[in-house]
């Protein structure tokens, strides 16, 4: 392997390591301040435990687990959005409220998608 290729691989590895570090820092910051993230994490653990406790296909189990992770991702994005809105908008503004409400709605819709998947699997 040539020196240029090694340099490229090292740079990519460094970028990936930084991404992991920044993601972990974001998770820890949100975990420390966002009760809803902790609540959704507990719901996720219960959902995963149930998904592995009852008979379902690998695809069904994968769907349940993936949707649970998407709820957490939506909650993290909502937290980021709220932080930015609070930083930018020091006064009450209908646009700031709309942005925050839309972020909250995104979390709710993602959670509903998980609930729908559970209903279809359990009923079907």
Tab-separated table of C-alpha atoms in Angstrom:
chain	number	residue	atom	x	y	z
A	1	UNK	CA	0.000	0.000	0.000
A	2	UNK	CA	1.419	3.362	-1.014
A	3	UNK	CA	2.105	6.240	1.338
A	4	UNK	CA	-0.659	8.370	-0.181
A	5	UNK	CA	-3.199	5.612	0.403
A	6	UNK	CA	-2.047	5.199	4.009
A	7	UNK	CA	-2.447	8.955	4.548
A	8	UNK	CA	-5.958	8.836	3.119
A	9	UNK	CA	-6.901	5.878	5.334
A	10	UNK	CA	-5.454	7.589	8.415
A	11	UNK	CA	-7.390	10.778	7.648
A	12	UNK	CA	-10.620	8.821	7.184
A	13	UNK	CA	-10.026	6.889	10.398
A	14	UNK	CA	-9.443	10.188	12.223
A	15	UNK	CA	-12.662	11.645	10.778
A	16	UNK	CA	-14.587	8.542	11.815
A	17	UNK	CA	-13.102	8.679	15.332
A	18	UNK	CA	-14.090	12.346	15.615
A	19	UNK	CA	-17.619	11.512	14.466
A	20	UNK	CA	-17.892	8.835	17.141
A	21	UNK	CA	-16.568	11.207	19.806
A	22	UNK	CA	-18.921	14.038	18.819
A	23	UNK	CA	-21.893	11.682	18.649
A	24	UNK	CA	-21.117	10.326	22.109
A	25	UNK	CA	-20.765	13.881	23.458
A	26	UNK	CA	-24.153	14.762	21.957
A	27	UNK	CA	-25.770	11.680	23.493
A	28	UNK	CA	-24.290	12.422	26.921
A	29	UNK	CA	-25.331	16.081	26.811
A	30	UNK	CA	-28.885	15.204	25.823
A	31	UNK	CA	-29.064	12.369	28.369
A	32	UNK	CA	-28.012	14.742	31.150
A	33	UNK	CA	-30.641	17.363	30.361
A	34	UNK	CA	-33.534	15.693	28.538
A	35	UNK	CA	-35.932	13.654	30.641
A	36	UNK	CA	-37.848	12.623	27.519
A	37	UNK	CA	-34.725	10.997	26.039
A	38	UNK	CA	-34.325	8.955	29.209
A	39	UNK	CA	-38.027	8.040	29.130
A	40	UNK	CA	-37.911	6.975	25.458
A	41	UNK	CA	-34.781	4.952	26.224
A	42	UNK	CA	-36.656	3.027	28.917
A	43	UNK	CA	-39.577	2.475	26.550
A	44	UNK	CA	-37.057	1.238	23.981
A	45	UNK	CA	-35.528	-1.231	26.429
A	46	UNK	CA	-38.966	-2.576	27.322
A	47	UNK	CA	-39.928	-2.799	23.644
A	48	UNK	CA	-36.703	-4.632	22.771
A	49	UNK	CA	-37.130	-7.035	25.669
A	50	UNK	CA	-40.670	-7.795	24.531
A	51	UNK	CA	-39.540	-8.165	20.909
A	52	UNK	CA	-37.074	-10.850	21.981
A	53	UNK	CA	-39.575	-12.484	24.364
A	54	UNK	CA	-42.406	-13.202	21.958
A	55	UNK	CA	-42.418	-15.136	18.736
A	56	UNK	CA	-41.931	-12.969	15.693
A	57	UNK	CA	-39.948	-13.091	12.491
A	58	UNK	CA	-36.496	-11.593	12.227
A	59	UNK	CA	-37.939	-8.904	9.948
A	60	UNK	CA	-40.620	-7.982	12.463
A	61	UNK	CA	-38.085	-7.866	15.279
A	62	UNK	CA	-35.753	-5.756	13.138
A	63	UNK	CA	-38.572	-3.338	12.344
A	64	UNK	CA	-39.454	-2.922	16.030
A	65	UNK	CA	-35.831	-2.372	17.030
A	66	UNK	CA	-35.157	0.045	14.148
A	67	UNK	CA	-38.266	2.105	14.850
A	68	UNK	CA	-37.277	2.329	18.503
A	69	UNK	CA	-33.894	3.710	17.493
A	70	UNK	CA	-35.604	6.170	15.158
A	71	UNK	CA	-37.653	7.484	18.074
A	72	UNK	CA	-34.409	8.161	19.932
A	73	UNK	CA	-32.913	9.802	16.841
A	74	UNK	CA	-36.002	12.007	16.461
A	75	UNK	CA	-35.787	12.972	20.123
A	76	UNK	CA	-32.125	13.928	19.711
A	77	UNK	CA	-32.913	16.016	16.627
A	78	UNK	CA	-35.763	17.692	18.493
A	79	UNK	CA	-33.419	18.464	21.381
A	80	UNK	CA	-30.912	20.009	18.966
A	81	UNK	CA	-33.630	22.050	17.294
A	82	UNK	CA	-34.914	23.336	20.628
A	83	UNK	CA	-31.388	24.303	21.708
A	84	UNK	CA	-30.802	26.265	18.503
A	85	UNK	CA	-34.186	27.984	18.679
A	86	UNK	CA	-33.612	28.954	22.311
A	87	UNK	CA	-30.159	30.285	21.440
A	88	UNK	CA	-31.343	32.341	18.470
A	89	UNK	CA	-34.725	33.518	19.734
A	90	UNK	CA	-34.415	35.239	23.106
A	91	UNK	CA	-38.000	36.518	22.967
A	92	UNK	CA	-41.204	34.613	22.365
A	93	UNK	CA	-41.836	34.387	18.653
A	94	UNK	CA	-44.552	32.401	16.870
A	95	UNK	CA	-41.937	31.017	14.455
A	96	UNK	CA	-39.829	29.731	17.328
A	97	UNK	CA	-42.896	28.073	18.828
A	98	UNK	CA	-43.794	26.551	15.471
A	99	UNK	CA	-40.267	25.147	15.026
A	100	UNK	CA	-40.318	23.583	18.492
A	101	UNK	CA	-43.832	22.213	18.044
A	102	UNK	CA	-42.883	20.679	14.690
A	103	UNK	CA	-39.875	18.994	16.288
A	104	UNK	CA	-42.112	17.589	18.992
A	105	UNK	CA	-44.601	16.404	16.371
A	106	UNK	CA	-41.791	14.591	14.547
A	107	UNK	CA	-40.985	12.652	17.717
A	108	UNK	CA	-44.671	11.868	18.230
A	109	UNK	CA	-45.125	10.605	14.660
A	110	UNK	CA	-42.038	8.423	14.937
A	111	UNK	CA	-43.341	6.951	18.185
A	112	UNK	CA	-46.752	6.379	16.609
A	113	UNK	CA	-45.034	4.514	13.756
A	114	UNK	CA	-43.466	2.203	16.329
A	115	UNK	CA	-46.826	1.704	18.005
A	116	UNK	CA	-48.490	0.930	14.682
A	117	UNK	CA	-45.800	-1.647	13.907
A	118	UNK	CA	-46.391	-3.306	17.266
A	119	UNK	CA	-50.169	-3.339	16.716
A	120	UNK	CA	-49.880	-4.867	13.244
A	121	UNK	CA	-47.460	-7.530	14.483
A	122	UNK	CA	-49.531	-8.411	17.552
A	123	UNK	CA	-52.915	-8.387	15.774
A	124	UNK	CA	-51.758	-9.952	12.508
